[in-house]
Amino acid sequence: MLNALQVFTTVVVGLMVGVEFAVAFVMNRIFSALPEDSDQQARSHGGRMLGALMPFWYIGSLVLSAVWAVAGWHDQGTTLVVIAAGLLIVSVLMSVLLLVPINNRGKTWTPENRPEDWKEQMNRWDRYHYARVAVIIAAFTLMVTALV
């Protein structure tokens, strides 16, 4: 049963990493290349869509990793899982404190009501997001290593 939990947790976190990596290095670059107001509209839509899903994914990943750490407390690799869970806590804190406030503003913007500095705010969100992606990649790497 523990093996199934370990694999399931690793897959869930890995998929989350893949989605966030794609947002950072694929989707946002595609959006930036769109003409006129399309970039801002695509980001607003993405903020609404992923903003509804990602909190459950981040918290779910954290809970799964905590259950893995507790259930496998005496197993080899548990220290790595505990560190990974700590990194997932950091990613949740980064989300709540840095990214969500910008996202909550951005998802309501239209070409008619967006602020003058909307691009600067999106660039700030991107920088925070790159850092968060690095944190969750590190957590995922530790989980994969703990499986070996």
Backbone as a printed PyTorch tensor [residue, N CA C, xyz], in Angstrom:
tensor([[[  0.8190,  -1.2030,   0.0000],
         [  0.0000,   0.0000,   0.0000],
         [  0.8620,   1.2650,   0.0000]],

        [[  1.9670,   1.2150,   0.7550],
         [  2.8600,   2.3690,   0.7980],
         [  3.4510,   2.6460,  -0.5850]],

        [[  3.8100,   1.5880,  -1.3050],
         [  4.3540,   1.7820,  -2.6610],
         [  3.3600,   2.4970,  -3.5580]],

        [[  2.0980,   2.1180,  -3.4810],
         [  1.0660,   2.7710,  -4.2990],
         [  0.9510,   4.2470,  -3.9340]],

        [[  0.9880,   4.5550,  -2.6460],
         [  0.9340,   5.9500,  -2.1940],
         [  2.1400,   6.7240,  -2.7100]],

        [[  3.3160,   6.1170,  -2.6390],
         [  4.5340,   6.7880,  -3.1010],
         [  4.4620,   7.0970,  -4.6030]],

        [[  4.0570,   6.1160,  -5.3750],
         [  3.9720,   6.3110,  -6.8200],
         [  2.8800,   7.3220,  -7.1490]],

        [[  1.7160,   7.2060,  -6.5350],
         [  0.6140,   8.1260,  -6.7990],
         [  1.0230,   9.5650,  -6.4660]],

        [[  1.6500,   9.7600,  -5.3210],
         [  2.0820,  11.0960,  -4.9070],
         [  3.0880,  11.6610,  -5.8980]],

        [[  4.0310,  10.8390,  -6.2970],
         [  5.0520,  11.2830,  -7.2390],
         [  4.4360,  11.6570,  -8.5820]],

        [[  3.4770,  10.8850,  -9.0410],
         [  2.8050,  11.1950, -10.3050],
         [  2.0080,  12.4940, -10.1830]],

        [[  1.2770,  12.6670,  -9.0980],
         [  0.4840,  13.8920,  -8.9020],
         [  1.3920,  15.1150,  -8.8900]],

        [[  2.4900,  15.0370,  -8.1390],
         [  3.4210,  16.1720,  -8.0780],
         [  4.0940,  16.3700,  -9.4350]],

        [[  4.4510,  15.2870, -10.1010],
         [  5.0800,  15.3960, -11.4130],
         [  4.1800,  16.0570, -12.4440]],

        [[  2.9060,  15.7030, -12.4260],
         [  1.9580,  16.3420, -13.3380],
         [  1.8120,  17.8310, -13.0210]],

        [[  1.7820,  18.1680, -11.7420],
         [  1.6980,  19.5750, -11.3510],
         [  2.9260,  20.3360, -11.8530]],

        [[  4.0920,  19.7380, -11.6950],
         [  5.3150,  20.3600, -12.1850],
         [  5.2230,  20.5630, -13.6990]],

        [[  4.7210,  19.5600, -14.4020],
         [  4.6010,  19.6670, -15.8530],
         [  3.6860,  20.7950, -16.2830]],

        [[  2.5530,  20.9200, -15.6070],
         [  1.6130,  22.0040, -15.9400],
         [  2.2590,  23.3580, -15.6650]],

        [[  2.8620,  23.5070, -14.5040],
         [  3.4540,  24.8010, -14.1490],
         [  4.6520,  25.1280, -15.0370]],

        [[  5.4370,  24.1220, -15.4000],
         [  6.5550,  24.3260, -16.3230],
         [  6.0270,  24.7940, -17.6790]],

        [[  4.9550,  24.1460, -18.1500],
         [  4.3670,  24.5180, -19.4410],
         [  3.8180,  25.9430, -19.4070]],

        [[  3.2080,  26.3310, -18.3040],
         [  2.7190,  27.7090, -18.1840],
         [  3.8870,  28.6830, -18.2960]],

        [[  4.9640,  28.3960, -17.5570],
         [  6.1000,  29.3180, -17.5110],
         [  6.8490,  29.4090, -18.8280]],

        [[  7.1040,  28.2690, -19.4390],
         [  8.0420,  28.2600, -20.5630],
         [  7.4040,  28.0000, -21.9280]],

        [[  6.1080,  27.7220, -21.9520],
         [  5.4370,  27.4990, -23.2290],
         [  4.2530,  28.4590, -23.3870]],

        [[  3.2650,  28.3190, -22.5140],
         [  2.0240,  29.0820, -22.6820],
         [  2.2430,  30.5950, -22.6180]],

        [[  2.9580,  31.0650, -21.6050],
         [  3.1440,  32.5140, -21.4850],
         [  3.9400,  33.0850, -22.6470]],

        [[  4.8540,  32.2910, -23.2090],
         [  5.5960,  32.7630, -24.3990],
         [  4.6800,  32.8110, -25.6190]],

        [[  3.7840,  31.8300, -25.7220],
         [  2.7990,  31.8590, -26.8060],
         [  1.8940,  33.0770, -26.6420]],

        [[  1.4120,  33.2860, -25.4060],
         [  0.5300,  34.4310, -25.1580],
         [  1.2130,  35.7500, -25.5060]],

        [[  2.4910,  35.8810, -25.1420],
         [  3.2190,  37.1280, -25.4010],
         [  3.3650,  37.4120, -26.8890]],

        [[  3.3340,  36.3730, -27.7040],
         [  3.4830,  36.5550, -29.1510],
         [  2.1630,  36.8570, -29.8550]],

        [[  1.0650,  36.7970, -29.1180],
         [ -0.2400,  37.0660, -29.7290],
         [ -0.4050,  38.5560, -30.0050]],

        [[ -1.1980,  38.9150, -31.0080],
         [ -1.3640,  40.3260, -31.3640],
         [ -2.2600,  41.0870, -30.3830]],

        [[ -2.0040,  42.3750, -30.3080],
         [ -2.8300,  43.3470, -29.5950],
         [ -3.1850,  42.9190, -28.1870]],

        [[ -4.4780,  42.8530, -27.8800],
         [ -4.9370,  42.5820, -26.5210],
         [ -5.0300,  41.0940, -26.1920]],

        [[ -4.6570,  40.2450, -27.1090],
         [ -4.8350,  38.8070, -26.9170],
         [ -3.9990,  38.2720, -25.7600]],

        [[ -2.7880,  38.8030, -25.5630],
         [ -1.9220,  38.3560, -24.4680],
         [ -2.6290,  38.5360, -23.1270]],

        [[ -3.1240,  39.7280, -22.8910],
         [ -3.7850,  40.0170, -21.6140],
         [ -5.0550,  39.1910, -21.4620]],

        [[ -5.8150,  39.0290, -22.5160],
         [ -7.0450,  38.2440, -22.4410],
         [ -6.7400,  36.7680, -22.1860]],

        [[ -5.7070,  36.2390, -22.8180],
         [ -5.3230,  34.8410, -22.6000],
         [ -4.8520,  34.6300, -21.1640]],

        [[ -4.0720,  35.5650, -20.6480],
         [ -3.6040,  35.4470, -19.2660],
         [ -4.7790,  35.5440, -18.2840]],

        [[ -5.7180,  36.4160, -18.5530],
         [ -6.8880,  36.5330, -17.6830],
         [ -7.6820,  35.2330, -17.6680]],

        [[ -7.8900,  34.6690, -18.8370],
         [ -8.6280,  33.4070, -18.9210],
         [ -7.8530,  32.2820, -18.2290]],

        [[ -6.5600,  32.2180, -18.4790],
         [ -5.7300,  31.2200, -17.8120],
         [ -5.7420,  31.3870, -16.3000]],

        [[ -5.7380,  32.6260, -15.8500],
         [ -5.7990,  32.8990, -14.4080],
         [ -7.0910,  32.4140, -13.7900]],

        [[ -8.1800,  32.5760, -14.5060],
         [ -9.4750,  32.1010, -13.9970],
         [ -9.5180,  30.5730, -13.9990]],

        [[ -9.0780,  29.9760, -15.0900],
         [ -9.1680,  28.5220, -15.2310],
         [ -8.2150,  27.8050, -14.2700]],

        [[ -6.9310,  28.1330, -14.3470],
         [ -5.9630,  27.4610, -13.4850],
         [ -6.0610,  27.9390, -12.0400]],

        [[ -6.4990,  29.1690, -11.8550],
         [ -6.6710,  29.6830, -10.4990],
         [ -7.7170,  28.9110,  -9.7110]],

        [[ -8.6610,  28.3060, -10.4130],
         [ -9.6770,  27.4870,  -9.7390],
         [ -9.1680,  26.0850,  -9.4310]],

        [[ -8.2310,  25.5870, -10.2150],
         [ -7.7460,  24.2130, -10.0720],
         [ -6.5040,  24.0810,  -9.1970]],

        [[ -5.5570,  24.9630,  -9.3750],
         [ -4.2450,  24.7830,  -8.7720],
         [ -4.2410,  24.7740,  -7.2400]],

        [[ -5.0720,  25.5270,  -6.5470],
         [ -5.0400,  25.4300,  -5.0830],
         [ -5.2750,  23.9970,  -4.5890]],

        [[ -6.2060,  23.3040,  -5.2090],
         [ -6.4760,  21.9160,  -4.8110],
         [ -5.2840,  21.0200,  -5.1310]],

        [[ -4.6420,  21.2690,  -6.2620],
         [ -3.4990,  20.4690,  -6.6790],
         [ -2.3110,  20.6910,  -5.7470]],

        [[ -2.0410,  21.9540,  -5.3990],
         [ -0.9230,  22.2520,  -4.5040],
         [ -1.1700,  21.6810,  -3.1060]],

        [[ -2.3320,  21.9380,  -2.5500],
         [ -2.6510,  21.4290,  -1.2060],
         [ -2.7200,  19.9070,  -1.2290]],

        [[ -3.3310,  19.3350,  -2.2650],
         [ -3.4010,  17.8820,  -2.3810],
         [ -2.0240,  17.2560,  -2.4500]],

        [[ -1.1120,  17.8560,  -3.1950],
         [  0.2570,  17.3540,  -3.2870],
         [  0.9540,  17.4180,  -1.9330]],

        [[  0.7330,  18.5010,  -1.2300],
         [  1.3240,  18.6560,   0.0980],
         [  0.7770,  17.6050,   1.0630]],

        [[ -0.5280,  17.4080,   1.0520],
         [ -1.1470,  16.4110,   1.9410],
         [ -0.6320,  15.0110,   1.6050]],

        [[ -0.5920,  14.6730,   0.3310],
         [ -0.0880,  13.3570,  -0.0710],
         [  1.3550,  13.1460,   0.3740]],

        [[  2.1900,  14.1610,   0.2240],
         [  3.5860,  14.0140,   0.6290],
         [  3.7130,  13.8850,   2.1480]],

        [[  2.8530,  14.5900,   2.8850],
         [  2.8630,  14.4570,   4.3480],
         [  2.4180,  13.0630,   4.7700]],

        [[  1.4000,  12.5250,   4.1140],
         [  0.9410,  11.1610,   4.4210],
         [  2.0460,  10.1660,   4.1000]],

        [[  2.7140,  10.3470,   2.9820],
         [  3.8370,   9.4800,   2.6180],
         [  4.9190,   9.5320,   3.6950]],

        [[  5.2710,  10.7360,   4.1390],
         [  6.3190,  10.8810,   5.1550],
         [  5.9300,  10.1790,   6.4560]],

        [[  4.6820,  10.3060,   6.8620],
         [  4.2270,   9.6750,   8.1050],
         [  4.1420,   8.1550,   7.9390]],

        [[  3.5420,   7.7250,   6.8380],
         [  3.3490,   6.2820,   6.6150],
         [  4.6740,   5.5460,   6.4300]],

        [[  5.6400,   6.2160,   5.8630],
         [  6.9210,   5.5650,   5.6220],
         [  8.0200,   6.0710,   6.5290]],

        [[  7.6550,   6.4880,   7.7210],
         [  8.5780,   7.1680,   8.6150],
         [  9.9030,   6.4390,   8.8050]],

        [[  9.8790,   5.1300,   8.8520],
         [ 11.1140,   4.3720,   9.1070],
         [ 11.7710,   3.8750,   7.8270]],

        [[ 11.2110,   4.2120,   6.6800],
         [ 11.7790,   3.7800,   5.4060],
         [ 12.9440,   4.6710,   5.0000]],

        [[ 13.8120,   4.0730,   4.2010],
         [ 14.8910,   4.8510,   3.6170],
         [ 14.2710,   5.8690,   2.6580]],

        [[ 14.7450,   7.0670,   2.6620],
         [ 14.2240,   8.0910,   1.7650],
         [ 13.2070,   9.0120,   2.4010]],

        [[ 12.7830,   8.7040,   3.6150],
         [ 11.7660,   9.5360,   4.2670],
         [ 12.2650,  10.9640,   4.4790]],

        [[ 13.5440,  11.1050,   4.7930],
         [ 14.0950,  12.4500,   4.9860],
         [ 13.9240,  13.2810,   3.7230]],

        [[ 14.1280,  12.6590,   2.5680],
         [ 13.9500,  13.3760,   1.3000],
         [ 12.5010,  13.7990,   1.1070]],

        [[ 11.5710,  12.9350,   1.4990],
         [ 10.1430,  13.2540,   1.3650],
         [  9.7640,  14.3910,   2.3120]],

        [[ 10.3210,  14.3910,   3.5060],
         [ 10.0500,  15.4760,   4.4600],
         [ 10.5720,  16.8040,   3.9000]],

        [[ 11.7600,  16.7900,   3.3140],
         [ 12.2990,  18.0070,   2.7030],
         [ 11.4210,  18.4280,   1.5160]],

        [[ 10.9910,  17.4460,   0.7150],
         [ 10.0980,  17.7520,  -0.4140],
         [  8.8040,  18.3790,   0.0890]],

        [[  8.2470,  17.8330,   1.1630],
         [  7.0240,  18.4100,   1.7370],
         [  7.2860,  19.8420,   2.2060]],

        [[  8.4510,  20.0700,   2.7870],
         [  8.8150,  21.4310,   3.1920],
         [  8.8760,  22.3780,   2.0000]],

        [[  9.4160,  21.8950,   0.8990],
         [  9.4610,  22.7130,  -0.3160],
         [  8.0610,  22.9700,  -0.8670]],

        [[  7.1820,  21.9870,  -0.7530],
         [  5.7970,  22.2050,  -1.1840],
         [  5.1020,  23.2340,  -0.2890]],

        [[  5.4480,  23.2480,   0.9910],
         [  4.9230,  24.2950,   1.8830],
         [  5.4080,  25.6620,   1.3960]],

        [[  6.6900,  25.7440,   1.0430],
         [  7.2360,  26.9980,   0.5180],
         [  6.4870,  27.4120,  -0.7420]],

        [[  6.1880,  26.4460,  -1.6250],
         [  5.4750,  26.7770,  -2.8640],
         [  4.0600,  27.2840,  -2.5870]],

        [[  3.4040,  26.7080,  -1.5860],
         [  2.0600,  27.1780,  -1.2140],
         [  2.1490,  28.5900,  -0.6470]],

        [[  3.1290,  28.8360,   0.2120],
         [  3.2960,  30.1820,   0.7710],
         [  3.6180,  31.2040,  -0.3180]],

        [[  4.4850,  30.8150,  -1.2520],
         [  4.7870,  31.7100,  -2.3800],
         [  3.5220,  32.0190,  -3.1590]],

        [[  2.7200,  30.9940,  -3.3780],
         [  1.4770,  31.1810,  -4.1280],
         [  0.5690,  32.1710,  -3.4370]],

        [[  0.3080,  31.9140,  -2.1700],
         [ -0.6530,  32.7310,  -1.4190],
         [ -0.1470,  34.1620,  -1.2300]],

        [[  1.1320,  34.3080,  -0.9330],
         [  1.6520,  35.6320,  -0.6080],
         [  2.0730,  36.4560,  -1.8190]],

        [[  2.5330,  35.7960,  -2.8840],
         [  3.1010,  36.5240,  -4.0090],
         [  2.2830,  36.4310,  -5.2930]],

        [[  1.8970,  35.2210,  -5.6700],
         [  1.2790,  35.0160,  -6.9810],
         [ -0.2250,  35.2290,  -6.9940]],

        [[ -0.9230,  34.7210,  -6.0000],
         [ -2.3870,  34.8180,  -5.9920],
         [ -2.8800,  36.2690,  -5.9880]],

        [[ -2.2770,  37.1630,  -5.2180],
         [ -2.7740,  38.5570,  -5.2820],
         [ -2.6940,  39.1580,  -6.6880]],

        [[ -1.6010,  38.8930,  -7.4080],
         [ -1.4840,  39.4040,  -8.7760],
         [ -2.4920,  38.6940,  -9.6730]],

        [[ -2.5940,  37.3740,  -9.5170],
         [ -3.5200,  36.5950, -10.3350],
         [ -4.9680,  37.0440, -10.1230]],

        [[ -5.3410,  37.3090,  -8.8670],
         [ -6.7110,  37.7360,  -8.5750],
         [ -7.0410,  39.0640,  -9.2550]],

        [[ -6.0590,  39.9340,  -9.3310],
         [ -6.2910,  41.1960, -10.0560],
         [ -6.3620,  40.9290, -11.5530]],

        [[ -5.3980,  40.1720, -12.0640],
         [ -5.2760,  39.9480, -13.4970],
         [ -6.4330,  39.2020, -14.1180]],

        [[ -7.0380,  38.2980, -13.3680],
         [ -8.1190,  37.5070, -13.9690],
         [ -9.3960,  38.3070, -14.1860]],

        [[ -9.4730,  39.5050, -13.6230],
         [-10.6570,  40.3530, -13.8280],
         [-10.4340,  41.4030, -14.9150]],

        [[ -9.2040,  41.5150, -15.4150],
         [ -8.8850,  42.5610, -16.3710],
         [ -9.4510,  42.2660, -17.7540]],

        [[ -9.8580,  43.3280, -18.3900],
         [-10.2310,  43.3140, -19.8000],
         [ -9.4350,  44.4360, -20.4540]],

        [[ -9.4240,  44.5060, -21.7680],
         [ -8.7190,  45.6240, -22.4140],
         [ -9.2550,  46.9910, -21.9750]],

        [[-10.5050,  47.0160, -21.5470],
         [-11.1140,  48.2940, -21.1460],
         [-10.7890,  48.6950, -19.7110]],

        [[-10.5280,  47.7370, -18.8210],
         [-10.3670,  48.1110, -17.4110],
         [ -8.9970,  47.7890, -16.8320]],

        [[ -8.0860,  47.2580, -17.6180],
         [ -6.7770,  46.8820, -17.0750],
         [ -5.9760,  48.1320, -16.7120]],

        [[ -5.1100,  48.0110, -15.7110],
         [ -4.3060,  49.1660, -15.3080],
         [ -3.1740,  49.4350, -16.3100]],

        [[ -2.6340,  50.6000, -16.2270],
         [ -1.5380,  50.9950, -17.1230],
         [ -0.3290,  50.0640, -16.9800]],

        [[ -0.0920,  49.6030, -15.7620],
         [  1.1030,  48.7980, -15.4970],
         [  0.8340,  47.2910, -15.5550]],

        [[ -0.1620,  46.8690, -16.3160],
         [ -0.5360,  45.4610, -16.3270],
         [  0.6120,  44.5700, -16.8030]],

        [[  1.4020,  45.0500, -17.7530],
         [  2.5310,  44.2350, -18.2350],
         [  3.5990,  44.0800, -17.1570]],

        [[  3.8480,  45.1260, -16.4060],
         [  4.8160,  45.0410, -15.3160],
         [  4.3370,  44.0610, -14.2440]],

        [[  3.0290,  44.1060, -13.9590],
         [  2.4780,  43.1580, -12.9820],
         [  2.5810,  41.7260, -13.4890]],

        [[  2.3490,  41.5040, -14.7640],
         [  2.4740,  40.1590, -15.3340],
         [  3.9400,  39.7020, -15.3320]],

        [[  4.8560,  40.6280, -15.5960],
         [  6.2810,  40.2840, -15.5400],
         [  6.6990,  39.9100, -14.1180]],

        [[  6.1630,  40.6130, -13.1310],
         [  6.4470,  40.2760, -11.7340],
         [  5.8900,  38.8980, -11.4110]],

        [[  4.6500,  38.6150, -11.8630],
         [  4.0490,  37.2930, -11.6590],
         [  4.9320,  36.2150, -12.2950]],

        [[  5.4210,  36.4840, -13.5040],
         [  6.2800,  35.5140, -14.1950],
         [  7.5440,  35.2240, -13.3930]],

        [[  8.1860,  36.2580, -12.8620],
         [  9.4130,  36.0520, -12.0780],
         [  9.1340,  35.2040, -10.8410]],

        [[  8.0630,  35.5150, -10.1200],
         [  7.6940,  34.7060,  -8.9530],
         [  7.3640,  33.2690,  -9.3680]],

        [[  6.7010,  33.1430, -10.5120],
         [  6.3160,  31.8230, -10.9920],
         [  7.5480,  30.9920, -11.3490]],

        [[  8.5560,  31.6070, -11.9720],
         [  9.7930,  30.8780, -12.2790],
         [ 10.4140,  30.3300, -10.9930]],

        [[ 10.4380,  31.1520,  -9.9570],
         [ 10.9970,  30.7010,  -8.6780],
         [ 10.1610,  29.5590,  -8.0980]],

        [[  8.8400,  29.6750,  -8.1740],
         [  7.9740,  28.6090,  -7.6570],
         [  8.1760,  27.3240,  -8.4440]],

        [[  8.3230,  27.4190,  -9.7520],
         [  8.5720,  26.2310, -10.5720],
         [  9.8740,  25.5660, -10.1300]],

        [[ 10.9000,  26.3400,  -9.8650],
         [ 12.1700,  25.7640,  -9.3960],
         [ 11.9760,  25.0280,  -8.0740]],

        [[ 11.1710,  25.5920,  -7.1850],
         [ 10.9160,  24.9640,  -5.8860],
         [ 10.1810,  23.6450,  -6.0590]],

        [[  9.1530,  23.6090,  -6.9020],
         [  8.3980,  22.3630,  -7.0450],
         [  9.1710,  21.3270,  -7.8500]],

        [[ 10.0410,  21.7600,  -8.7660],
         [ 10.9150,  20.8000,  -9.4530],
         [ 11.8530,  20.1530,  -8.4400]],

        [[ 12.3760,  20.9380,  -7.5260],
         [ 13.2480,  20.3860,  -6.4810],
         [ 12.4840,  19.3780,  -5.6180]],

        [[ 11.2470,  19.7140,  -5.2500],
         [ 10.4320,  18.7930,  -4.4500],
         [ 10.1850,  17.4910,  -5.2130]],

        [[  9.8400,  17.6090,  -6.4800],
         [  9.5930,  16.4300,  -7.3050],
         [ 10.8530,  15.5740,  -7.4310]],

        [[ 11.9760,  16.2100,  -7.6420],
         [ 13.2560,  15.4950,  -7.7600],
         [ 13.5630,  14.7130,  -6.4860]],

        [[ 13.3050,  15.3210,  -5.3450],
         [ 13.5240,  14.6250,  -4.0710],
         [ 12.6010,  13.4280,  -3.9250]],

        [[ 11.3480,  13.5800,  -4.3570],
         [ 10.4020,  12.4590,  -4.2840],
         [ 10.8330,  11.2970,  -5.1790]],

        [[ 11.2550,  11.6260,  -6.3860],
         [ 11.7260,  10.5770,  -7.3010],
         [ 12.9480,   9.8910,  -6.7030]],

        [[ 13.8480,  10.6620,  -6.1450],
         [ 15.0360,  10.0890,  -5.5200],
         [ 14.6750,   9.1970,  -4.3370]],

        [[ 13.6610,   9.5890,  -3.5830],
         [ 13.2290,   8.7830,  -2.4430],
         [ 12.6590,   7.4410,  -2.8770]],

        [[ 12.1390,   7.3720,  -4.0850],
         [ 11.5930,   6.1130,  -4.6010],
         [ 12.6820,   5.0970,  -4.9330]],

        [[ 13.8640,   5.5870,  -5.2220],
         [ 14.9440,   4.7000,  -5.6970],
         [ 15.6340,   3.9960,  -4.5520]]])
